[in-house]
Amino acid sequence: MEKRGKVGAKTGQFYLIAAIIIVIVIIGLSTVTNYVLTKDKPLKFYDLSSDLWEEGARGTDYGIYNAADIKGKIETFLTDFIKYSEEKEKDAEFVFIYGNEVEATAVRYTPEPTGTVSVTYGGVIYYISGSNTIVPTDISPTATGEDKDVEIALLNKKYDFKLKEGENFLFIISKKRGEETHVTTGSE
């Protein structure tokens, strides 16, 4: 009789351990796990934005100070900057607006054609096609006294810029990286 009591106790222990394991497995399967995958920001991309902001401001200031052809200087600068950007961060897309409240120019540079960007300035909507060369598009408000702020629609999002008196230099840079799209803006 003593043997039977010991075997029954061992069987009970087995069922107890099996029940604990089954409960742990069920809890493990039913638990919702939340986690976040963070990706590093493309530092070269944001450095490019910072470089553009600094150099664009310097170019505009130089043109104002020396009474030079600001439009020509900025177009030359943009051509050089895009060459520089291709070395630093390939496949970035640029939209530039430069000029003043009377006369402004819009430029869009993209390595691959991706449709059009709309620029609203002074109540008029301009559609600017992308190209892998600098093709300036003159934009001017139709009447004085209208809203002279600039709205740029890019990648299904609108970006608003407040124009200041005098010369302005505005830009948007976008870059697709996998499933993410990074966008940075600047205005001087």
XYZ file of C-alpha atoms in Angstrom:
188
model
C 0.000 0.000 0.000
C 2.850 2.314 0.551
C 3.915 2.077 -3.086
C 0.536 3.165 -4.305
C 0.534 6.337 -2.240
C 3.907 7.412 -3.610
C 2.894 6.801 -7.231
C -0.318 8.786 -6.788
C 1.633 11.713 -5.315
C 4.034 11.710 -8.282
C 1.128 11.662 -10.726
C -0.407 14.626 -8.937
C 2.862 16.525 -9.146
C 3.083 15.777 -12.882
C -0.426 17.110 -13.510
C 0.274 20.188 -11.405
C 3.462 21.019 -13.356
C 1.706 20.309 -16.686
C -1.152 22.644 -15.701
C 1.316 25.416 -14.773
C 3.125 25.030 -18.112
C -0.164 25.115 -20.051
C -1.256 28.286 -18.214
C 2.088 29.965 -18.940
C 1.819 29.067 -22.648
C -1.758 30.377 -22.867
C -0.833 33.635 -21.116
C 2.209 33.989 -23.375
C 0.093 33.547 -26.512
C -2.667 35.872 -25.414
C -0.438 38.717 -24.245
C -0.265 41.661 -26.638
C 3.208 42.932 -27.173
C 3.784 46.592 -27.993
C 7.093 47.748 -29.286
C 8.440 50.562 -31.412
C 11.115 50.255 -34.021
C 13.011 53.482 -34.259
C 15.132 54.292 -37.240
C 17.952 56.748 -37.231
C 17.267 60.096 -38.851
C 19.206 60.607 -42.068
C 21.713 63.077 -40.659
C 23.195 63.917 -44.061
C 19.718 64.940 -45.223
C 19.215 67.356 -42.333
C 22.785 68.632 -42.684
C 21.961 69.378 -46.318
C 18.972 71.442 -45.201
C 21.109 73.375 -42.746
C 23.761 74.009 -45.415
C 21.119 75.219 -47.862
C 19.581 77.555 -45.312
C 22.929 79.124 -44.405
C 24.254 79.430 -47.951
C 20.924 80.652 -49.357
C 20.809 83.412 -46.756
C 24.392 84.395 -47.531
C 23.709 84.500 -51.268
C 20.628 86.663 -50.794
C 22.455 88.994 -48.414
C 25.398 89.259 -50.829
C 23.075 90.204 -53.688
C 21.307 92.853 -51.618
C 24.520 94.326 -50.204
C 26.283 94.497 -53.579
C 23.171 95.468 -55.597
C 23.925 92.470 -57.803
C 21.594 90.431 -59.978
C 20.111 88.407 -57.120
C 18.058 86.173 -59.403
C 21.132 85.238 -61.476
C 23.271 84.678 -58.366
C 20.661 82.412 -56.780
C 20.216 80.380 -59.984
C 23.980 79.838 -60.166
C 24.021 78.934 -56.473
C 21.161 76.445 -56.920
C 22.907 74.726 -59.822
C 26.083 74.368 -57.743
C 24.171 73.320 -54.636
C 22.289 70.574 -56.452
C 25.588 69.147 -57.719
C 26.869 69.260 -54.132
C 23.700 67.640 -52.798
C 23.950 64.741 -55.259
C 27.337 63.911 -53.752
C 26.058 64.191 -50.199
C 22.490 62.827 -50.395
C 21.281 61.235 -53.628
C 17.666 61.300 -54.804
C 16.571 64.319 -52.783
C 13.827 66.510 -54.229
C 13.950 70.296 -53.937
C 11.419 73.108 -54.291
C 12.809 76.648 -54.135
C 10.984 79.984 -54.072
C 13.044 83.151 -54.206
C 12.320 86.784 -54.913
C 10.197 89.501 -53.378
C 6.525 90.385 -53.019
C 6.371 91.809 -56.563
C 8.349 89.240 -58.506
C 9.296 85.733 -57.473
C 10.643 82.558 -59.049
C 9.861 78.930 -58.311
C 12.193 76.048 -59.112
C 11.679 72.353 -58.584
C 14.455 69.820 -58.943
C 13.841 66.092 -58.778
C 16.071 63.267 -60.002
C 13.034 61.424 -61.389
C 9.784 62.948 -62.699
C 7.130 62.529 -59.997
C 4.256 64.696 -61.172
C 3.670 68.340 -60.377
C 3.841 70.552 -57.332
C 1.369 73.375 -56.893
C 2.540 76.751 -55.657
C -0.100 79.296 -54.652
C 1.150 82.867 -54.597
C -0.932 86.024 -54.581
C -4.144 84.168 -55.337
C -2.733 82.343 -58.384
C -1.939 78.621 -58.507
C 1.153 77.602 -60.470
C 1.902 73.984 -61.337
C 5.577 73.196 -61.495
C 6.809 70.011 -63.109
C 9.880 68.324 -61.753
C 12.971 67.839 -63.810
C 16.599 66.938 -63.258
C 17.705 70.393 -64.407
C 17.056 73.873 -63.046
C 14.059 75.334 -64.882
C 12.906 78.583 -63.236
C 9.216 79.497 -63.388
C 8.316 83.139 -62.830
C 5.442 83.601 -60.403
C 3.866 86.932 -59.603
C 0.705 87.932 -57.801
C -2.049 89.145 -60.098
C -3.068 92.147 -58.025
C -1.549 94.244 -55.300
C -2.906 94.032 -51.791
C -3.718 90.326 -52.054
C -2.290 87.747 -49.746
C 1.362 87.426 -50.704
C 2.082 84.328 -48.654
C 3.228 81.210 -50.456
C 1.585 77.812 -50.131
C 3.339 74.800 -51.627
C 1.506 71.490 -52.038
C 3.980 68.614 -52.108
C 3.457 64.926 -51.319
C -0.225 65.479 -50.444
C 0.651 68.041 -47.793
C 0.579 71.827 -47.812
C 3.443 73.974 -46.566
C 2.806 77.651 -45.800
C 5.475 80.326 -45.838
C 5.111 83.932 -44.696
C 6.854 86.311 -47.048
C 8.859 89.098 -45.500
C 9.461 92.486 -47.011
C 12.426 92.463 -49.381
C 14.149 89.404 -50.789
C 13.060 85.927 -49.687
C 14.557 82.474 -50.071
C 12.270 79.524 -49.264
C 12.795 75.830 -49.795
C 11.454 72.355 -49.202
C 13.630 69.268 -49.409
C 12.124 65.799 -49.429
C 13.709 62.377 -49.559
C 12.155 58.928 -49.617
C 13.974 56.359 -47.551
C 12.321 52.969 -47.694
C 8.730 53.427 -46.565
C 9.499 56.769 -44.888
C 9.516 60.217 -46.437
C 11.617 62.885 -44.749
C 10.743 66.524 -45.377
C 12.472 69.658 -44.172
C 11.667 73.281 -44.900
C 13.413 76.574 -44.529
C 12.802 80.249 -45.044
C 15.052 83.246 -44.620
